[in-house]
Tab-separated table of C-alpha atoms in Angstrom:
chain	number	residue	atom	x	y	z
A	1083	MET	CA	107.964	67.118	59.596
A	1084	THR	CA	105.099	67.413	56.921
A	1085	ASN	CA	104.763	70.146	55.002
A	1086	HIS	CA	100.739	70.651	56.073
A	1087	ASP	CA	102.956	71.045	59.970
A	1088	PHE	CA	105.604	73.074	58.329
A	1089	THR	CA	103.390	75.095	56.951
A	1090	THR	CA	101.798	75.550	60.432
A	1091	LEU	CA	104.831	75.993	61.662
A	1092	ILE	CA	105.546	79.232	58.853
A	1093	ALA	CA	102.368	81.035	60.154
A	1094	ARG	CA	102.712	80.914	63.838
A	1095	ALA	CA	105.815	82.226	63.776
A	1096	GLU	CA	104.677	84.751	61.076
A	1097	ARG	CA	101.739	85.906	63.512
A	1098	VAL	CA	104.460	85.966	66.321
A	1099	LEU	CA	106.787	88.341	65.151
A	1100	GLY	CA	104.263	90.302	63.704
A	1101	GLN	CA	102.711	90.485	67.166
A	1102	LEU	CA	106.566	91.933	68.485
A	1103	GLU	CA	107.047	94.435	65.903
A	1104	ALA	CA	103.667	95.791	66.858
A	1105	TRP	CA	105.774	96.836	70.642
A	1106	LEU	CA	108.504	97.631	68.590
A	1107	PRO	CA	109.036	101.520	67.909
A	1108	PRO	CA	108.700	102.315	64.556
A	1109	ALA	CA	112.141	102.994	62.550
A	1110	PRO	CA	113.248	106.315	62.198
A	1111	PRO	CA	113.522	107.511	58.843
A	1112	THR	CA	115.902	107.989	56.729
A	1113	PRO	CA	117.545	111.151	56.829
A	1114	ASP	CA	116.664	113.304	53.449
A	1115	TRP	CA	120.091	114.360	53.486
A	1116	ASN	CA	119.631	116.874	50.353
A	1117	ALA	CA	117.335	119.317	52.946
A	1118	THR	CA	119.245	122.124	53.842
A	1119	ALA	CA	117.957	122.731	57.623
A	1120	PHE	CA	115.655	120.307	59.243
A	1121	ARG	CA	114.063	119.536	63.128
A	1122	TRP	CA	114.970	116.874	65.444
A	1123	ARG	CA	112.054	115.164	65.951
A	1124	LYS	CA	111.045	113.186	68.285
A	1125	LYS	CA	108.220	109.783	69.120
A	1126	GLY	CA	108.146	108.578	71.309
A	1127	ASN	CA	111.823	105.948	71.487
A	1128	THR	CA	111.764	106.913	68.077
A	1129	ALA	CA	113.746	110.174	67.060
A	1130	TRP	CA	115.328	111.125	63.662
A	1131	LEU	CA	115.443	114.360	61.975
A	1132	GLU	CA	112.818	115.230	59.417
A	1133	ALA	CA	114.261	117.957	56.913
A	1134	VAL	CA	112.018	121.305	57.300
A	1135	LYS	CA	110.611	121.837	53.741
A	1136	HIS	CA	109.029	125.912	54.532
A	1137	ILE	CA	112.779	127.349	55.157
A	1138	SER	CA	112.183	131.032	56.639
A	1139	ALA	CA	114.075	133.104	54.153
A	1140	ILE	CA	116.330	135.599	55.979
A	1141	THR	CA	119.745	137.693	54.129
A	1142	PRO	CA	122.243	139.173	56.308
A	1143	ASP	CA	121.519	143.007	54.450
A	1144	ASP	CA	118.111	142.157	55.929
A	1145	LEU	CA	119.477	143.060	59.491
A	1146	LYS	CA	120.901	146.311	60.197
A	1147	HIS	CA	122.530	147.993	62.833
A	1148	ILE	CA	124.071	144.937	64.366
A	1149	ASP	CA	126.714	145.134	61.997
A	1150	ARG	CA	129.870	144.110	64.759
A	1151	GLN	CA	127.852	141.267	65.708
A	1152	LYS	CA	127.275	140.046	62.098
A	1153	ASN	CA	130.431	140.118	61.258
A	1154	ILE	CA	132.442	138.832	63.896
A	1155	ILE	CA	129.234	135.419	63.250
A	1156	GLU	CA	129.950	135.610	59.691
A	1157	ARG	CA	133.505	135.426	60.022
A	1158	ASN	CA	133.055	131.995	62.515
A	1159	THR	CA	131.087	130.152	60.149
A	1160	LEU	CA	133.428	130.997	57.406
A	1161	HIS	CA	136.019	129.346	59.395
A	1162	PHE	CA	134.023	126.657	59.999
A	1163	LEU	CA	133.490	126.369	56.189
A	1164	ALA	CA	136.658	126.058	55.571
A	1165	LYS	CA	137.573	123.012	57.931
A	1166	LYS	CA	139.866	125.898	59.576
A	1167	PRO	CA	139.404	126.287	63.837
A	1168	ALA	CA	135.612	127.766	65.088
A	1169	ASN	CA	134.524	128.440	68.619
A	1170	ASN	CA	131.192	127.991	69.543
A	1171	VAL	CA	129.403	131.170	69.705
A	1172	LEU	CA	125.946	132.243	72.531
A	1173	MET	CA	123.847	134.978	71.935
A	1174	THR	CA	122.205	136.841	74.229
A	1175	GLY	CA	120.721	140.024	75.030
A	1176	ALA	CA	117.359	142.061	74.195
A	1177	ARG	CA	114.313	140.513	72.302
A	1178	GLY	CA	113.897	140.629	68.765
A	1179	THR	CA	117.440	142.448	68.129
A	1180	GLY	CA	118.098	139.488	65.289
A	1181	LYS	CA	119.833	136.894	67.520
A	1182	SER	CA	118.318	133.653	65.567
A	1183	SER	CA	117.873	136.257	63.099
A	1184	LEU	CA	121.064	136.098	62.273
A	1185	VAL	CA	122.034	132.448	62.005
A	1186	LYS	CA	119.129	131.676	59.626
A	1187	ALA	CA	120.777	134.633	57.391
A	1188	MET	CA	123.722	132.218	57.252
A	1189	LEU	CA	121.963	129.724	55.989
A	1190	ASP	CA	120.309	132.321	54.047
A	1191	LYS	CA	124.477	132.852	52.288
A	1192	TYR	CA	125.529	129.723	52.680
A	1193	ALA	CA	124.105	126.927	52.289
A	1194	SER	CA	124.984	126.765	48.761
A	1195	GLN	CA	128.980	126.199	50.376
A	1196	GLY	CA	127.734	122.645	52.018
A	1197	LEU	CA	125.830	124.915	55.639
A	1198	ARG	CA	123.438	122.826	57.602
A	1199	LEU	CA	121.349	123.671	60.284
A	1200	ILE	CA	119.287	121.162	62.734
A	1201	GLU	CA	117.624	122.939	65.368
A	1202	VAL	CA	117.088	121.052	68.850
A	1203	ASP	CA	114.355	121.895	71.236
A	1204	LYS	CA	115.516	122.169	74.961
A	1205	SER	CA	114.051	118.833	75.869
A	1206	ASP	CA	115.766	117.259	73.591
A	1207	LEU	CA	119.406	118.067	73.722
A	1208	GLY	CA	120.271	114.651	75.976
A	1209	ASP	CA	120.345	113.567	71.829
A	1210	LEU	CA	123.058	115.801	71.397
A	1211	ALA	CA	124.815	113.048	71.245
A	1212	ASP	CA	123.045	110.670	68.798
A	1213	ILE	CA	122.335	113.612	66.347
A	1214	VAL	CA	126.929	114.193	66.286
A	1215	ASP	CA	126.914	110.074	65.433
A	1216	LEU	CA	124.681	110.552	63.233
A	1217	VAL	CA	125.874	113.284	60.941
A	1218	ALA	CA	129.654	112.485	61.514
A	1219	GLN	CA	130.310	110.750	58.423
A	1220	ARG	CA	128.437	113.279	56.131
A	1221	PRO	CA	130.248	116.109	54.230
A	1222	GLU	CA	128.314	119.035	55.065
A	1223	ARG	CA	128.959	121.634	57.943
A	1224	PHE	CA	126.177	121.729	60.853
A	1225	ILE	CA	125.054	124.137	62.892
A	1226	ILE	CA	123.230	122.752	65.845
A	1227	PHE	CA	120.779	125.689	66.416
A	1228	CYS	CA	119.661	126.166	69.820
A	1229	ASP	CA	116.502	128.664	70.256
A	1230	ASP	CA	115.815	130.630	73.344
A	1231	LEU	CA	117.599	128.841	75.491
A	1232	SER	CA	118.117	129.072	79.389
A	1233	PHE	CA	117.648	125.918	81.931
A	1234	GLU	CA	115.088	126.400	85.461
A	1235	GLU	CA	117.393	125.006	88.235
A	1236	GLY	CA	116.800	121.138	89.579
A	1237	GLU	CA	116.333	120.847	85.159
A	1238	ALA	CA	119.686	117.994	84.191
A	1239	SER	CA	119.523	119.126	80.361
A	1240	TYR	CA	122.164	121.549	80.082
A	1241	LYS	CA	124.935	118.450	81.845
A	1242	ALA	CA	124.375	116.542	78.184
A	1243	LEU	CA	125.155	120.563	75.909
A	1244	LYS	CA	127.489	120.975	78.638
A	1245	SER	CA	129.852	117.482	77.391
A	1246	ILE	CA	129.363	118.392	73.767
A	1247	LEU	CA	130.988	122.086	73.643
A	1248	ASP	CA	133.613	120.967	76.043
A	1249	GLY	CA	134.965	118.747	78.541
A	1250	SER	CA	133.673	115.068	77.573
A	1251	ILE	CA	135.922	112.153	76.125
A	1252	SER	CA	134.219	111.995	73.136
A	1253	SER	CA	134.407	114.829	70.903
A	1254	ALA	CA	131.397	116.471	68.481
A	1255	GLY	CA	133.587	116.278	65.721
A	1256	ASP	CA	135.093	119.075	63.344
A	1257	ASN	CA	131.639	118.859	61.118
A	1258	VAL	CA	129.486	120.256	63.522
A	1259	LEU	CA	129.351	123.704	66.086
A	1260	VAL	CA	126.435	125.072	68.256
A	1261	TYR	CA	124.707	129.163	68.180
A	1262	ALA	CA	122.660	129.193	71.117
A	1263	THR	CA	120.436	132.066	71.487
A	1264	SER	CA	119.231	133.770	74.956
A	1265	ASN	CA	117.861	136.234	76.823
A	1266	ARG	CA	119.936	135.405	80.135
A	1267	ARG	CA	123.654	135.108	79.541
A	1268	HIS	CA	124.352	132.517	81.971
A	1269	LEU	CA	121.276	130.495	81.261
A	1270	MET	CA	120.717	129.057	84.046
A	1271	PRO	CA	119.313	130.945	87.255
A	1272	GLU	CA	121.455	132.932	90.025
A	1273	TYR	CA	120.132	133.549	93.357
A	1274	MET	CA	121.265	136.160	95.893
A	1275	SER	CA	120.630	133.295	98.291
A	1276	GLU	CA	124.359	131.758	96.932
A	1277	ASN	CA	126.174	134.550	97.188
A	1278	LEU	CA	125.322	134.939	100.666
A	1279	ALA	CA	125.807	130.831	100.939
A	1280	ALA	CA	129.499	132.064	102.043
A	1281	LYS	CA	127.927	131.483	105.399
A	1282	HIS	CA	129.100	128.367	107.556
A	1283	GLN	CA	126.191	126.765	108.706
A	1284	SER	CA	125.130	123.207	109.714
A	1285	ASP	CA	123.602	122.015	106.918
A	1286	GLY	CA	125.147	124.133	104.575
A	1287	GLU	CA	127.147	123.175	101.640
A	1288	VAL	CA	131.060	123.044	102.072
A	1289	HIS	CA	131.670	125.337	99.096
A	1290	PRO	CA	129.833	126.591	98.653
A	1291	GLY	CA	131.099	129.034	95.842
A	1292	GLU	CA	131.518	125.497	93.417
A	1293	THR	CA	127.900	125.421	92.637
A	1294	VAL	CA	128.006	129.143	91.507
A	1295	GLU	CA	130.840	128.070	88.782
A	1296	GLU	CA	128.863	125.120	87.497
A	1297	LYS	CA	126.223	127.686	86.741
A	1298	ILE	CA	129.026	129.779	85.244
A	1299	SER	CA	130.434	127.507	83.672
A	1300	LEU	CA	128.646	126.559	80.700
A	1301	SER	CA	128.041	128.994	79.235
A	1302	GLU	CA	131.534	129.682	79.312
A	1303	ARG	CA	132.270	126.959	77.406
A	1304	PHE	CA	130.999	128.753	73.912
A	1305	GLY	CA	134.338	130.197	72.457
A	1306	LEU	CA	132.086	133.339	71.418
A	1307	TRP	CA	129.847	135.300	73.532
A	1308	LEU	CA	128.147	138.001	71.217
A	1309	SER	CA	125.674	140.366	73.269
A	1310	PHE	CA	122.741	142.701	71.382
A	1311	TYR	CA	121.158	145.264	73.108
A	1312	PRO	CA	117.626	147.659	72.864
A	1313	PHE	CA	117.566	150.151	69.277
A	1314	ARG	CA	118.045	153.396	68.918
A	1315	GLN	CA	114.775	155.451	67.628
A	1316	ASP	CA	116.594	156.335	64.610
A	1317	ASP	CA	117.486	152.684	64.336
A	1318	TYR	CA	114.336	151.356	64.371
A	1319	LEU	CA	112.975	154.021	62.089
A	1320	ASP	CA	115.582	152.718	59.722
A	1321	ILE	CA	114.330	149.144	60.206
A	1322	VAL	CA	110.618	149.626	59.550
A	1323	TYR	CA	111.626	151.603	56.242
A	1324	HIS	CA	113.557	148.800	55.085
A	1325	TRP	CA	110.986	146.898	55.399
A	1326	LEU	CA	108.637	148.965	54.041
A	1327	ARG	CA	110.451	148.953	50.652
A	1328	GLU	CA	111.169	145.382	50.906
A	1329	LEU	CA	107.193	145.091	51.447
A	1330	GLY	CA	106.588	147.262	47.840
A	1331	CYS	CA	105.914	150.582	49.413
A	1332	PRO	CA	106.432	153.480	47.886
A	1333	GLU	CA	108.447	156.380	49.060
A	1334	GLU	CA	105.705	158.184	49.959
A	1335	HIS	CA	103.992	155.948	52.028
A	1336	ILE	CA	107.089	154.985	53.326
A	1337	LEU	CA	107.602	158.586	54.962
A	1338	ALA	CA	104.364	158.893	55.668
A	1339	SER	CA	104.533	155.641	58.483
A	1340	ARG	CA	106.648	157.488	61.164
A	1341	THR	CA	104.040	158.513	64.018
A	1342	GLU	CA	102.403	155.056	63.855
A	1343	ALA	CA	105.789	153.506	63.560
A	1344	LEU	CA	106.957	155.252	67.011
A	1345	GLN	CA	102.971	154.460	68.421
A	1346	TRP	CA	103.503	151.303	67.589
A	1347	THR	CA	106.710	150.627	69.657
A	1348	LEU	CA	105.187	152.787	72.874
A	1349	GLU	CA	102.104	150.108	72.714
A	1350	ARG	CA	104.285	147.047	73.163
A	1351	GLY	CA	107.189	148.584	75.363
A	1352	SER	CA	109.698	147.594	73.188
A	1353	ARG	CA	112.517	149.211	69.760
A	1354	SER	CA	113.564	145.487	68.168
A	1355	GLY	CA	113.981	144.363	65.113
A	1356	ARG	CA	111.142	142.512	65.320
A	1357	VAL	CA	108.212	144.858	66.254
A	1358	ALA	CA	109.750	146.987	63.325
A	1359	ARG	CA	109.307	143.830	60.917
A	1360	HIS	CA	105.279	143.548	62.161
A	1361	PHE	CA	104.661	147.016	62.259
A	1362	ALA	CA	105.881	147.341	58.182
A	1363	ARG	CA	104.143	144.228	57.363
A	1364	ASP	CA	100.749	146.325	59.248
A	1365	TRP	CA	101.222	149.241	58.172
A	1366	ALA	CA	102.168	147.714	54.223
A	1367	ALA	CA	98.438	145.590	54.476
A	1368	ARG	CA	96.896	148.592	55.070
A	1369	HIS	CA	98.305	151.010	52.986
A	1370	MET	CA	99.246	148.833	49.690
A	1371	ASP	CA	96.171	149.694	47.947
A	1372	GLN	CA	96.394	153.553	48.739
């Protein structure tokens, strides 16, 4: 083979490789392990941990009137950081009462001790085993955070979560926990017809009770259940006043906000920490320069 033939062959091979590369998915970027929070991202067949550059800052002291829930999850998180036995956590109940904020507050307080957060959308739960494998050799302690979690009839992604929580032949690893929030305690819909399904019909399920057990078993795989409830009026006002002080409002403005703060809850149909913070932002913006 002459030098000319060899050069031509190399050029053809490079063109073929270039065409193949165009069809192959790009290599996932290397995670920035200096970050404290991540999101699991997917594009086509490529998935990666994306560092969160701007983290929503909230401290445990900002979360009022959920002291019992706060103490339990903080104790569990400290056990996890100390490499002691710790539980996966399911937080359920009224919207806006601090479920997801409590997880962020744990990161804010304990990131310096090696705590890390990975937010995973419900649609990506099928990748949980890949995420666990990706962080398995890291020295940090990772909380996989699933916010506003629930499943509709026919969704299969709950099975991946179920396997990671408890029951898979492979372990989730001692540096991974799952913290999830939901407005629905059993995560999957239950129907009156399932309670009536015990009728023996020609086309009915032989063991209808097992269908119900399948649905309930997912939430039971969380070792800790924490329930959150709507706030009383005085508790709601106390949270409003806290955020107004954090925003720098003078005391005379804070005391004058009571009536409007209560009207604000009537318009939104809810007394919650989220509603209180939204009102405080609006009130502060309108009164700070007066």
